[in-house]
């Protein structure tokens, strides 16, 4: 790498963050993608580990069968000769098989719990999708040109008060009395 080259990838024009809304949208999308990828990868890794344990058990079963056959053959050919080494190896293989069986049970339990956790995590992560949708709506609303304001039609004053002109009656002023004191 020369001094002119940058160690970072050049930013795409679509990756440009121009407002907090864009940043929130980018964060929610990225977080959701990484979360989904991490969940998938965790499940794949757990299944690979279980498959590996299965292959180990198959190999161990094969060795165990061969050792039993060898012990049976030795005791059939030479019943007086002790077969202590073969019996010891057989006991070690059976102990290893028991440990491997326990490891498989733990792995299966872990995978079941992991699957449950992944389902719950992805269900909860739907909130990120809702946030992304709301941010998109906010950006569209902000960027959409506003329609020109319509002039409001003016209503006559009588209608604004809720009373019509016909409903108004002139009020009579009190007249001076005809008999006035002198």
mmCIF file of C-alpha atoms in Angstrom:
data_model
loop_
_atom_site.group_PDB
_atom_site.id
_atom_site.type_symbol
_atom_site.label_atom_id
_atom_site.label_comp_id
_atom_site.label_asym_id
_atom_site.label_seq_id
_atom_site.Cartn_x
_atom_site.Cartn_y
_atom_site.Cartn_z
ATOM 1 C CA UNK A 1 0.000 0.000 0.000
ATOM 2 C CA UNK A 2 1.406 3.362 -0.928
ATOM 3 C CA UNK A 3 1.042 6.522 1.079
ATOM 4 C CA UNK A 4 -1.539 7.767 -1.414
ATOM 5 C CA UNK A 5 -3.894 4.809 -0.933
ATOM 6 C CA UNK A 6 -6.332 4.953 1.917
ATOM 7 C CA UNK A 7 -6.688 1.928 4.197
ATOM 8 C CA UNK A 8 -10.442 2.437 4.269
ATOM 9 C CA UNK A 9 -12.875 1.715 1.494
ATOM 10 C CA UNK A 10 -14.133 4.784 -0.320
ATOM 11 C CA UNK A 11 -17.572 5.754 0.863
ATOM 12 C CA UNK A 12 -20.397 5.195 -1.568
ATOM 13 C CA UNK A 13 -22.627 8.121 -2.321
ATOM 14 C CA UNK A 14 -25.598 6.164 -0.934
ATOM 15 C CA UNK A 15 -23.698 5.640 2.354
ATOM 16 C CA UNK A 16 -23.434 9.365 2.917
ATOM 17 C CA UNK A 17 -24.992 10.405 6.187
ATOM 18 C CA UNK A 18 -26.526 13.812 5.795
ATOM 19 C CA UNK A 19 -28.803 14.042 8.809
ATOM 20 C CA UNK A 20 -29.570 12.312 12.088
ATOM 21 C CA UNK A 21 -32.487 10.587 10.360
ATOM 22 C CA UNK A 22 -30.134 9.125 7.748
ATOM 23 C CA UNK A 23 -27.763 8.045 10.510
ATOM 24 C CA UNK A 24 -30.586 6.327 12.403
ATOM 25 C CA UNK A 25 -31.713 4.594 9.237
ATOM 26 C CA UNK A 26 -28.178 3.383 8.468
ATOM 27 C CA UNK A 27 -27.660 2.189 12.045
ATOM 28 C CA UNK A 28 -30.922 0.241 12.202
ATOM 29 C CA UNK A 29 -30.347 -1.423 8.843
ATOM 30 C CA UNK A 30 -26.745 -2.311 9.673
ATOM 31 C CA UNK A 31 -27.617 -3.581 13.135
ATOM 32 C CA UNK A 32 -30.448 -5.731 11.793
ATOM 33 C CA UNK A 33 -28.241 -7.218 9.058
ATOM 34 C CA UNK A 34 -25.363 -7.973 11.442
ATOM 35 C CA UNK A 35 -27.718 -9.428 14.028
ATOM 36 C CA UNK A 36 -29.347 -11.754 11.500
ATOM 37 C CA UNK A 37 -25.930 -12.803 10.151
ATOM 38 C CA UNK A 38 -24.589 -13.444 13.653
ATOM 39 C CA UNK A 39 -27.604 -15.567 14.572
ATOM 40 C CA UNK A 40 -27.276 -17.627 11.406
ATOM 41 C CA UNK A 41 -23.545 -18.069 11.921
ATOM 42 C CA UNK A 42 -24.011 -19.147 15.559
ATOM 43 C CA UNK A 43 -26.546 -21.793 14.533
ATOM 44 C CA UNK A 44 -24.266 -23.059 11.752
ATOM 45 C CA UNK A 45 -21.274 -23.261 14.099
ATOM 46 C CA UNK A 46 -23.283 -25.164 16.706
ATOM 47 C CA UNK A 47 -24.525 -27.637 14.100
ATOM 48 C CA UNK A 48 -20.974 -28.144 12.792
ATOM 49 C CA UNK A 49 -19.798 -28.881 16.336
ATOM 50 C CA UNK A 50 -22.615 -31.412 16.770
ATOM 51 C CA UNK A 51 -21.737 -33.036 13.437
ATOM 52 C CA UNK A 52 -18.109 -33.280 14.543
ATOM 53 C CA UNK A 53 -19.177 -34.969 17.771
ATOM 54 C CA UNK A 54 -21.309 -37.380 15.726
ATOM 55 C CA UNK A 55 -18.337 -38.302 13.514
ATOM 56 C CA UNK A 56 -16.163 -38.795 16.603
ATOM 57 C CA UNK A 57 -18.784 -41.084 18.111
ATOM 58 C CA UNK A 58 -18.963 -43.124 14.909
ATOM 59 C CA UNK A 59 -15.165 -43.552 14.924
ATOM 60 C CA UNK A 60 -15.221 -44.443 18.608
ATOM 61 C CA UNK A 61 -17.985 -47.016 18.030
ATOM 62 C CA UNK A 62 -15.893 -48.552 15.248
ATOM 63 C CA UNK A 63 -12.802 -48.750 17.509
ATOM 64 C CA UNK A 64 -14.891 -50.140 20.325
ATOM 65 C CA UNK A 65 -16.283 -52.869 18.060
ATOM 66 C CA UNK A 66 -12.803 -53.739 16.781
ATOM 67 C CA UNK A 67 -11.438 -53.920 20.334
ATOM 68 C CA UNK A 68 -14.297 -56.177 21.461
ATOM 69 C CA UNK A 69 -13.728 -58.452 18.465
ATOM 70 C CA UNK A 70 -10.018 -58.542 19.279
ATOM 71 C CA UNK A 71 -10.739 -59.425 22.924
ATOM 72 C CA UNK A 72 -13.198 -62.151 21.896
ATOM 73 C CA UNK A 73 -10.703 -63.581 19.431
ATOM 74 C CA UNK A 74 -7.874 -63.575 21.978
ATOM 75 C CA UNK A 75 -9.968 -65.253 24.667
ATOM 76 C CA UNK A 76 -11.176 -67.866 22.138
ATOM 77 C CA UNK A 77 -7.631 -68.665 20.897
ATOM 78 C CA UNK A 78 -5.786 -68.515 24.183
ATOM 79 C CA UNK A 79 -8.165 -68.699 27.139
ATOM 80 C CA UNK A 80 -5.289 -69.093 29.625
ATOM 81 C CA UNK A 81 -3.378 -66.006 28.449
ATOM 82 C CA UNK A 82 -4.397 -62.806 30.234
ATOM 83 C CA UNK A 83 -5.850 -60.061 28.033
ATOM 84 C CA UNK A 84 -5.396 -57.213 30.513
ATOM 85 C CA UNK A 85 -4.176 -54.658 27.945
ATOM 86 C CA UNK A 86 -7.133 -55.245 25.672
ATOM 87 C CA UNK A 87 -9.604 -55.074 28.564
ATOM 88 C CA UNK A 88 -7.977 -51.850 29.771
ATOM 89 C CA UNK A 89 -8.213 -50.327 26.283
ATOM 90 C CA UNK A 90 -11.845 -51.472 26.077
ATOM 91 C CA UNK A 91 -12.627 -49.762 29.417
ATOM 92 C CA UNK A 92 -10.931 -46.543 28.225
ATOM 93 C CA UNK A 93 -12.924 -46.574 24.989
ATOM 94 C CA UNK A 94 -16.191 -47.114 26.874
ATOM 95 C CA UNK A 95 -15.350 -44.215 29.222
ATOM 96 C CA UNK A 96 -14.547 -42.007 26.211
ATOM 97 C CA UNK A 97 -17.834 -43.045 24.618
ATOM 98 C CA UNK A 98 -19.713 -42.030 27.778
ATOM 99 C CA UNK A 99 -17.963 -38.618 27.829
ATOM 100 C CA UNK A 100 -18.694 -38.121 24.150
ATOM 101 C CA UNK A 101 -22.355 -39.021 24.696
ATOM 102 C CA UNK A 102 -22.598 -36.413 27.479
ATOM 103 C CA UNK A 103 -20.932 -33.835 25.228
ATOM 104 C CA UNK A 104 -23.465 -34.575 22.477
ATOM 105 C CA UNK A 105 -26.367 -34.173 24.912
ATOM 106 C CA UNK A 106 -24.975 -30.812 26.037
ATOM 107 C CA UNK A 107 -24.489 -29.735 22.409
ATOM 108 C CA UNK A 108 -28.050 -30.731 21.500
ATOM 109 C CA UNK A 109 -29.383 -28.853 24.508
ATOM 110 C CA UNK A 110 -27.297 -25.815 23.562
ATOM 111 C CA UNK A 111 -28.600 -25.916 19.986
ATOM 112 C CA UNK A 112 -32.206 -26.096 21.188
ATOM 113 C CA UNK A 113 -31.653 -23.119 23.514
ATOM 114 C CA UNK A 114 -29.791 -21.229 20.783
ATOM 115 C CA UNK A 115 -32.615 -21.778 18.298
ATOM 116 C CA UNK A 116 -35.104 -20.447 20.822
ATOM 117 C CA UNK A 117 -32.898 -17.428 21.529
ATOM 118 C CA UNK A 118 -32.455 -16.739 17.811
ATOM 119 C CA UNK A 119 -36.228 -16.826 17.214
ATOM 120 C CA UNK A 120 -36.823 -14.457 20.116
ATOM 121 C CA UNK A 121 -33.978 -12.155 19.071
ATOM 122 C CA UNK A 122 -35.220 -11.889 15.500
ATOM 123 C CA UNK A 123 -38.782 -11.336 16.726
ATOM 124 C CA UNK A 124 -37.574 -8.494 18.936
ATOM 125 C CA UNK A 125 -35.438 -7.140 16.093
ATOM 126 C CA UNK A 126 -38.632 -6.524 14.110
ATOM 127 C CA UNK A 127 -38.639 -3.272 16.083
ATOM 128 C CA UNK A 128 -35.580 -2.237 14.098
ATOM 129 C CA UNK A 129 -37.505 -2.776 10.872
ATOM 130 C CA UNK A 130 -40.351 -0.634 12.222
ATOM 131 C CA UNK A 131 -37.883 2.130 13.141
ATOM 132 C CA UNK A 132 -36.383 1.925 9.651
ATOM 133 C CA UNK A 133 -39.864 2.247 8.133
ATOM 134 C CA UNK A 134 -40.720 5.211 10.335
ATOM 135 C CA UNK A 135 -37.442 6.931 9.446
ATOM 136 C CA UNK A 136 -38.141 6.338 5.747
ATOM 137 C CA UNK A 137 -41.586 7.890 6.145
ATOM 138 C CA UNK A 138 -40.115 10.855 8.005
ATOM 139 C CA UNK A 139 -37.518 11.377 5.265
ATOM 140 C CA UNK A 140 -40.153 11.124 2.530
ATOM 141 C CA UNK A 141 -42.410 13.546 4.362
ATOM 142 C CA UNK A 142 -39.528 15.955 4.901
ATOM 143 C CA UNK A 143 -38.288 15.749 1.313
ATOM 144 C CA UNK A 144 -41.724 15.840 -0.351
ATOM 145 C CA UNK A 145 -42.604 19.269 -1.721
ATOM 146 C CA UNK A 146 -45.417 20.863 0.193
ATOM 147 C CA UNK A 147 -48.511 21.663 -1.857
ATOM 148 C CA UNK A 148 -49.206 25.374 -2.168
ATOM 149 C CA UNK A 149 -51.454 26.692 0.535
ATOM 150 C CA UNK A 150 -55.028 27.203 -0.596
ATOM 151 C CA UNK A 151 -56.522 30.574 0.233
ATOM 152 C CA UNK A 152 -59.187 30.132 2.806
ATOM 153 C CA UNK A 153 -62.647 31.305 1.847
ATOM 154 C CA UNK A 154 -63.900 33.942 4.182
ATOM 155 C CA UNK A 155 -67.264 33.421 5.698
ATOM 156 C CA UNK A 156 -69.549 36.298 6.476
ATOM 157 C CA UNK A 157 -69.323 37.599 10.025
ATOM 158 C CA UNK A 158 -72.819 36.407 10.858
ATOM 159 C CA UNK A 159 -71.909 32.818 10.039
ATOM 160 C CA UNK A 160 -68.686 32.943 12.075
ATOM 161 C CA UNK A 161 -70.681 33.793 15.191
ATOM 162 C CA UNK A 162 -73.043 30.977 14.524
ATOM 163 C CA UNK A 163 -76.051 33.280 14.240
ATOM 164 C CA UNK A 164 -77.735 34.296 11.014
ATOM 165 C CA UNK A 165 -78.777 37.887 10.189
ATOM 166 C CA UNK A 166 -82.407 36.900 10.358
ATOM 167 C CA UNK A 167 -81.988 35.706 13.900
ATOM 168 C CA UNK A 168 -80.918 39.153 15.081
ATOM 169 C CA UNK A 169 -83.617 41.397 16.435
ATOM 170 C CA UNK A 170 -83.085 45.035 17.140
ATOM 171 C CA UNK A 171 -83.232 45.786 20.795
ATOM 172 C CA UNK A 172 -85.610 48.547 21.827
ATOM 173 C CA UNK A 173 -84.118 51.513 23.603
ATOM 174 C CA UNK A 174 -86.045 52.721 26.618
ATOM 175 C CA UNK A 175 -88.081 55.802 25.712
ATOM 176 C CA UNK A 176 -88.308 58.720 28.045
ATOM 177 C CA UNK A 177 -91.514 58.605 29.970
ATOM 178 C CA UNK A 178 -94.387 60.880 28.803
ATOM 179 C CA UNK A 179 -95.044 62.229 32.208
ATOM 180 C CA UNK A 180 -91.987 64.013 33.167
ATOM 181 C CA UNK A 181 -91.908 66.050 36.358
ATOM 182 C CA UNK A 182 -91.904 69.833 35.837
#
